[in-house]
């Protein structure tokens, strides 16, 4: 699975490697392979005494609308000249298949490390104004469709569609528009910002920001940990679009592009990093010392993870991707319009595909709303109370009428006792002192409305305050011991 998980927005399918030289489309909602594409077009006949080194598909990328597909083919037997091809495929509505449009041989002098399409700029808010990109430029006119490929030879090449991005046939073809490099260093990868106005490239110990339209170098970020080199990087989305997330051998670093400085960093070894394209969230898969993999979902604006799945799988994770789609908005959210949702999928070394489900108590909801907001799981407080009532039972009504003074005082006393359990567990007094008070609050008074009952209620309130203060003082040392763990939620 050299290509990893590649999402096709047109067919709502994942595209991965199939037989040698082929790609397959897999629909996760239908759990079936819908079609295959023979990319190399080579046969499999070989000599019996010597195995044949076949051509493999190393990279695959789709345009934002899914009508264009770019692939990289690679073959190196160690004896002859390595073969390298870049192909652009065009989807035709008549045949419902991808047809070859342009073939470049060879696109680079070294092995290709990444391939991606440039996202289109956001549409203007009205006909009289144009939108502004992250780089600060006006994007009133639609630029031509472009793609970027990087290689170990150090070149970053931009490929554009000649003849217009809207043309689906005829004389439309792809050609190289510009070539960029930095200090003759090998380039490990490149990615676009969500609005397509910035291009970030990885040159080992440096991250460079480029203007993809003019091929102008904008900024260079050096590794804050000099012995380490950058391995992965991606841009945030929505409210986190001005953050650049990067990983090194031992750290996860988030850069603030508005200030051109490090926003925060944490010492953790990230195997796979992927950002949600429709929400300000990112997912990091961290291998543990026990051989399992932990999943951290976080907002780039804060180092505290939003959700943590410990030991989400018992194998190393090789690739991950967000499956995003556009669906009609729900009536509860205003009705009309469209809503973009996403689901996280990841693949292990044994080629097993997993989906991070939002069903059940062990997996919180990660659905995204129309404005990119993350709708977290609600009703946790109600669930905790239901679990509490299953153990201790609910308060039963006595023989006294509900409107009597006894029932009113009993309900007040019961609410006062239940508030104690809302306190953090480490700040509560010993259970032996709380149990008699709680059990006594469940029993109504023998003399309804008497003066002695009111005095008992006041004395119980004073005892609760005194016990809570004593519990906080006795557990202050425990809070100090756990403070470091709360500040560093990323563990391996």
XYZ file of C-alpha atoms in Angstrom:
492
model
C 0.000 0.000 0.000
C 2.532 2.598 -1.169
C -0.091 5.231 -1.949
C -1.751 4.919 1.449
C -5.356 6.052 1.822
C -6.361 8.614 -0.833
C -9.882 10.053 -0.704
C -11.836 10.503 -3.939
C -14.451 13.247 -3.350
C -16.378 12.440 -6.511
C -17.131 8.758 -5.847
C -16.832 9.005 -2.024
C -14.296 6.177 -2.071
C -10.816 5.415 -0.820
C -8.233 4.728 -3.514
C -5.356 2.374 -2.684
C -2.979 0.006 -4.429
C -4.389 -3.149 -5.960
C -2.474 -5.574 -8.131
C 0.954 -4.397 -9.166
C 0.459 -1.309 -11.314
C -3.244 -0.876 -10.541
C -5.471 1.202 -8.267
C -8.737 0.143 -6.644
C -11.714 2.193 -5.446
C -13.196 1.087 -2.131
C -16.523 2.413 -0.794
C -16.434 2.311 3.037
C -20.202 2.763 3.373
C -20.892 -0.179 1.028
C -17.849 -2.200 2.134
C -16.965 -3.213 -1.405
C -14.522 -2.470 -4.214
C -16.365 -0.568 -6.931
C -13.755 -0.364 -9.729
C -10.081 -0.677 -10.660
C -7.736 1.265 -12.907
C -4.730 -0.211 -14.711
C -2.218 2.622 -14.405
C 0.931 1.077 -15.877
C -0.663 -0.994 -18.649
C 2.046 -3.679 -18.482
C 1.677 -7.446 -18.532
C 2.870 -9.817 -15.814
C 4.718 -12.373 -17.961
C 8.243 -13.053 -16.643
C 11.002 -15.611 -16.898
C 10.745 -18.595 -14.591
C 14.391 -18.580 -13.509
C 14.455 -14.853 -12.645
C 11.615 -12.848 -11.079
C 10.564 -9.668 -12.821
C 10.659 -6.319 -11.013
C 7.251 -4.833 -11.774
C 6.228 -1.218 -12.070
C 4.507 0.090 -8.923
C 2.238 3.068 -8.306
C 3.963 5.189 -5.651
C 1.639 8.213 -5.357
C -1.918 9.182 -6.283
C -3.789 12.471 -5.844
C -7.207 13.843 -6.802
C -8.339 17.352 -7.594
C -10.886 19.018 -5.336
C -13.809 18.005 -7.586
C -12.445 14.512 -8.304
C -12.379 14.944 -12.109
C -8.580 14.797 -12.354
C -6.253 12.078 -11.073
C -2.446 12.238 -10.960
C -0.263 9.147 -10.493
C 3.453 8.408 -10.126
C 4.945 5.156 -11.451
C 8.332 3.877 -10.311
C 10.511 0.905 -11.199
C 14.120 0.271 -10.223
C 15.681 -3.178 -10.628
C 19.164 -1.978 -9.689
C 20.582 -2.932 -13.087
C 19.002 -0.638 -15.661
C 18.019 3.029 -15.564
C 15.123 3.638 -13.125
C 11.790 4.266 -14.799
C 9.671 7.172 -13.563
C 6.419 8.510 -15.043
C 3.894 11.143 -14.087
C 0.414 10.637 -15.538
C -2.659 12.857 -15.442
C -6.002 11.095 -15.836
C -9.280 12.722 -16.779
C -12.715 11.449 -15.788
C -15.212 11.297 -18.646
C -18.927 11.272 -17.917
C -19.804 9.252 -21.026
C -17.703 6.207 -20.159
C -17.642 6.785 -16.394
C -13.912 6.001 -16.402
C -10.579 7.759 -16.087
C -8.767 8.238 -19.381
C -5.098 9.135 -19.784
C -4.605 12.800 -20.684
C -0.897 13.562 -20.232
C 2.196 11.414 -19.574
C 5.504 12.968 -18.460
C 8.611 10.762 -18.570
C 10.610 11.417 -16.467
C 9.184 14.286 -14.362
C 12.201 14.323 -11.989
C 15.757 13.040 -11.859
C 15.152 11.332 -8.505
C 12.443 9.425 -6.703
C 9.227 11.401 -6.195
C 8.378 12.005 -2.517
C 4.942 13.689 -2.746
C 2.185 14.634 -5.193
C -0.780 16.923 -4.517
C -3.288 19.185 -6.284
C -3.727 22.846 -5.422
C -7.104 23.553 -3.776
C -9.246 26.189 -5.474
C -9.524 29.607 -3.788
C -12.659 30.286 -1.745
C -15.510 31.865 -3.718
C -16.113 35.615 -3.225
C -18.810 36.613 -0.781
C -20.619 38.686 -3.409
C -20.185 39.668 -7.005
C -18.652 43.064 -6.180
C -15.932 41.843 -3.825
C -13.261 39.182 -4.010
C -11.971 36.946 -1.258
C -8.543 37.347 0.345
C -6.191 34.398 0.643
C -3.988 33.441 3.568
C -1.027 34.981 1.774
C -2.820 38.343 1.665
C -3.599 38.398 -2.057
C -6.913 38.911 -3.785
C -8.331 35.817 -5.480
C -11.034 37.412 -7.583
C -10.172 35.578 -10.828
C -10.019 31.796 -10.872
C -6.433 30.565 -11.427
C -5.724 27.518 -13.611
C -5.793 24.078 -12.048
C -2.324 23.165 -10.738
C -0.486 20.287 -9.089
C 2.881 20.063 -7.327
C 5.384 17.192 -7.230
C 8.533 16.966 -5.087
C 11.540 14.727 -5.456
C 14.774 13.685 -3.837
C 16.618 15.670 -6.494
C 15.555 18.819 -4.590
C 13.162 20.206 -7.206
C 9.611 21.309 -6.500
C 7.755 21.381 -9.819
C 4.392 23.018 -10.463
C 2.229 21.511 -13.198
C -0.680 23.475 -14.688
C -3.539 22.576 -16.995
C -3.225 24.388 -20.317
C -6.421 25.191 -22.163
C -8.548 26.112 -19.134
C -9.504 24.325 -15.944
C -13.139 24.022 -17.063
C -12.382 22.126 -20.254
C -12.893 18.363 -19.960
C -11.486 17.322 -23.307
C -10.091 18.551 -26.573
C -6.646 20.140 -26.454
C -6.382 20.451 -22.645
C -3.048 19.104 -21.389
C -0.611 19.508 -18.507
C 2.797 21.204 -18.593
C 5.451 22.315 -16.122
C 5.093 25.992 -15.166
C 7.863 26.524 -12.583
C 10.655 24.775 -10.699
C 11.791 25.708 -7.190
C 14.575 24.436 -4.931
C 16.272 25.413 -1.668
C 20.031 25.079 -1.076
C 20.158 21.951 -3.253
C 18.595 19.910 -0.438
C 16.343 16.925 -1.137
C 12.671 17.711 -0.715
C 10.696 15.286 1.429
C 7.191 16.556 0.744
C 4.850 19.474 0.101
C 1.316 20.459 0.997
C -1.033 23.362 0.224
C -2.982 25.526 2.618
C -6.742 25.057 2.591
C -7.286 28.067 0.330
C -4.356 27.161 -1.936
C -2.512 30.455 -1.368
C 0.563 28.957 0.353
C 2.766 25.980 -0.366
C 4.816 24.434 2.442
C 7.758 22.206 1.522
C 10.006 20.049 3.687
C 13.777 20.245 3.225
C 14.954 18.108 6.159
C 15.864 20.728 8.815
C 13.887 23.550 7.165
C 10.260 24.208 6.313
C 9.807 26.705 3.503
C 6.697 28.679 2.530
C 6.206 29.591 -1.137
C 3.754 31.559 -3.196
C 2.449 28.901 -5.606
C 1.430 31.486 -8.224
C 4.743 33.375 -8.488
C 7.112 30.688 -7.118
C 8.421 33.244 -4.598
C 9.998 32.143 -1.321
C 8.084 33.738 1.575
C 9.480 32.278 4.797
C 11.907 29.658 6.104
C 11.331 27.878 9.429
C 14.309 26.111 10.965
C 13.942 23.173 13.283
C 13.868 24.324 16.933
C 15.611 21.066 17.797
C 18.742 21.110 15.566
C 19.646 17.393 15.689
C 16.163 16.513 14.438
C 14.719 16.806 10.949
C 11.173 17.378 9.788
C 9.229 14.316 8.678
C 5.569 15.394 8.187
C 3.692 18.668 7.963
C 0.179 19.855 7.176
C -1.998 22.951 7.455
C -4.965 23.375 9.777
C -8.522 24.046 8.641
C -11.250 26.610 9.326
C -10.340 28.645 12.425
C -6.949 26.881 12.562
C -6.012 27.545 8.929
C -3.196 29.899 9.969
C -1.402 27.092 11.831
C 1.212 24.800 10.322
C 1.533 21.429 12.060
C 4.848 19.613 11.689
C 6.559 16.592 13.206
C 10.189 15.680 13.774
C 11.804 12.517 15.016
C 10.770 13.231 18.611
C 8.526 16.315 18.665
C 5.204 17.669 17.435
C 5.460 21.372 16.604
C 2.721 23.864 15.713
C 3.722 27.118 13.981
C 1.714 30.332 14.024
C 1.979 31.751 10.506
C 0.680 35.162 11.559
C 3.564 35.624 14.004
C 6.019 33.292 12.218
C 6.948 31.597 15.485
C 6.380 28.340 17.348
C 2.993 28.330 19.057
C 3.602 25.170 21.102
C 5.488 21.899 20.940
C 5.371 18.602 22.759
C 7.899 15.772 22.992
C 6.167 12.881 21.242
C 6.979 10.532 18.361
C 4.175 10.793 15.775
C 3.920 7.977 13.251
C 1.059 9.415 11.155
C -0.274 12.981 11.121
C -3.471 14.009 9.317
C -5.663 17.126 9.485
C -9.432 17.281 9.146
C -10.255 19.229 5.956
C -13.637 20.493 7.197
C -12.977 21.147 10.910
C -10.215 22.777 12.997
C -8.964 19.390 14.185
C -5.993 17.126 13.541
C -5.221 13.508 14.430
C -1.869 12.115 15.525
C -1.075 8.409 15.864
C 1.608 7.820 18.479
C 3.220 4.376 18.947
C 3.662 3.248 22.543
C 6.432 1.272 24.170
C 4.127 -1.728 24.523
C 3.712 -1.997 20.743
C 0.223 -0.484 20.564
C -0.794 2.839 19.012
C -2.499 5.776 20.722
C -4.736 8.230 18.862
C -4.799 11.918 19.818
C -7.354 14.324 18.321
C -6.377 17.927 19.031
C -7.014 21.508 18.038
C -3.800 23.138 16.747
C -4.529 26.228 18.840
C -4.059 24.300 22.103
C -1.577 21.615 23.225
C -4.278 19.826 25.257
C -5.843 16.981 23.218
C -9.580 17.110 22.686
C -9.905 13.299 22.693
C -7.492 10.486 23.476
C -7.903 6.834 22.474
C -5.331 4.720 24.283
C -4.317 1.532 22.453
C -6.675 2.212 19.567
C -5.016 -0.711 17.770
C -2.350 -3.289 18.560
C -0.363 -2.712 15.347
C 1.621 0.152 13.820
C -0.471 2.594 11.777
C 0.857 3.171 8.261
C -1.625 5.715 6.846
C -4.756 7.655 7.751
C -7.244 9.945 6.012
C -10.466 11.819 6.641
C -13.453 10.814 4.522
C -15.424 14.014 3.989
C -18.661 14.603 2.124
C -21.313 17.275 1.647
C -24.851 16.523 2.777
C -28.035 18.595 3.310
C -28.082 20.436 6.608
C -30.284 19.144 9.377
C -33.529 20.866 10.246
C -32.383 21.265 13.849
C -29.563 23.491 12.647
C -31.680 25.903 10.698
C -32.510 23.802 7.648
C -31.470 24.513 4.105
C -27.940 24.832 2.853
C -25.326 22.100 3.051
C -23.351 20.452 5.824
C -19.854 18.984 5.483
C -19.041 16.011 7.670
C -15.935 13.879 8.023
C -14.921 10.516 9.465
C -11.456 9.336 10.359
C -10.070 6.114 8.886
C -6.658 4.556 9.381
C -4.811 1.521 8.091
C -2.376 -0.749 9.942
C 0.706 -2.612 8.791
C -1.370 -5.761 8.216
C -3.603 -3.808 5.754
C -6.582 -3.711 8.110
C -8.797 -0.641 7.716
C -10.338 0.903 10.842
C -12.923 3.628 11.305
C -13.028 5.840 14.379
C -16.675 5.430 15.282
C -18.753 7.978 17.161
C -21.145 5.371 18.522
C -20.952 4.014 22.043
C -19.509 5.427 25.241
C -15.884 4.651 24.434
C -15.765 6.874 21.337
C -16.984 10.486 21.593
C -18.715 12.150 18.666
C -16.370 13.808 16.144
C -18.937 15.011 13.582
C -18.325 18.468 12.156
C -20.962 21.159 11.667
C -21.433 23.524 8.749
C -19.226 26.247 10.232
C -16.449 23.773 11.069
C -17.388 23.476 14.722
C -16.750 20.197 16.495
C -19.879 18.767 18.081
C -18.609 16.820 21.091
C -20.550 14.239 23.019
C -23.294 15.709 25.158
C -25.101 14.437 28.179
C -22.045 13.105 30.038
C -23.331 14.578 33.264
C -26.671 12.847 32.795
C -24.947 9.540 32.064
C -22.846 9.804 35.207
C -25.955 10.441 37.293
C -27.717 7.458 35.752
C -24.726 5.275 36.617
C -24.831 6.666 40.166
C -28.534 5.867 40.525
C -27.943 2.306 39.298
C -25.637 1.731 42.267
C -27.431 3.630 45.043
C -30.930 3.758 43.592
C -33.233 6.738 43.199
C -34.877 8.600 46.042
C -38.302 7.116 46.826
C -41.341 9.130 47.857
C -42.674 8.641 51.344
C -46.260 8.524 52.551
C -46.333 12.299 53.172
C -48.048 14.454 50.588
C -45.714 16.300 48.150
C -46.826 19.724 49.312
C -46.027 19.190 52.988
C -43.038 20.740 54.729
C -41.457 17.313 55.159
C -41.217 16.628 51.413
C -39.827 20.098 50.714
C -37.153 19.829 53.382
C -36.317 16.302 52.254
C -35.808 17.419 48.649
C -33.642 20.336 49.746
C -31.523 18.033 51.870
C -31.211 15.488 49.047
C -30.079 18.150 46.548
C -27.500 19.369 49.040
C -26.121 15.877 49.429
C -25.994 15.227 45.675
C -23.915 18.360 45.130
C -21.120 16.764 47.124
C -20.719 14.052 44.487
C -20.202 16.670 41.749
C -16.833 17.513 43.365
C -13.662 16.032 41.918
C -12.905 12.570 43.412
C -9.475 13.571 44.704
C -11.001 16.490 46.660
C -13.739 14.479 48.416
C -13.443 13.478 52.087
C -13.208 9.766 53.009
C -16.146 7.613 51.911
C -16.732 6.412 55.464
C -17.726 9.930 56.509
C -19.921 10.557 53.469
C -21.872 7.309 53.517
C -23.825 7.924 56.775
C -24.727 11.448 55.701
C -25.894 10.327 52.286
C -27.918 7.387 53.556
C -29.506 9.583 56.206
C -30.561 12.117 53.586
C -32.549 9.449 51.744
C -34.816 8.895 54.787
C -37.527 11.503 55.493
C -37.812 13.022 58.958
C -40.184 11.451 61.504
C -41.559 14.832 62.617
C -42.433 16.779 59.520
C -41.897 20.530 59.778
C -40.470 20.369 63.299
C -37.855 22.721 64.633
C -35.443 19.849 65.260
C -35.459 18.893 61.572
C -34.456 22.390 60.503
C -31.641 22.397 63.037
C -30.439 19.030 61.721
C -30.484 20.404 58.175
C -28.379 23.420 59.163
C -25.923 21.284 61.127
C -25.564 18.912 58.164
C -24.725 21.867 55.918
C -22.010 23.039 58.314
C -20.553 19.513 58.487
C -20.454 19.322 54.692
C -18.505 22.568 54.447
C -16.083 21.483 57.187
C -15.563 18.048 55.619
C -15.002 19.512 52.156
C -12.371 21.923 53.497
C -10.609 19.123 55.371
C -10.681 16.944 52.254
C -9.136 19.681 50.128
C -6.340 20.245 52.672
C -5.557 16.556 53.023
C -5.398 16.003 49.266
C -3.435 19.116 48.329
C -0.284 17.005 48.044
C -1.981 14.616 45.649
C -3.019 17.530 43.461
C 0.570 18.744 43.257
C 1.771 15.276 42.310
C -0.786 15.036 39.504
C -0.244 18.574 38.210
C 2.587 17.534 35.886
C 0.455 14.804 34.357
C -2.371 17.229 33.664
C 0.000 19.657 32.007
C 1.464 16.930 29.777
C -1.450 14.868 28.426
C 0.670 13.454 25.554
C 2.114 10.140 26.747
C 3.790 7.262 24.966
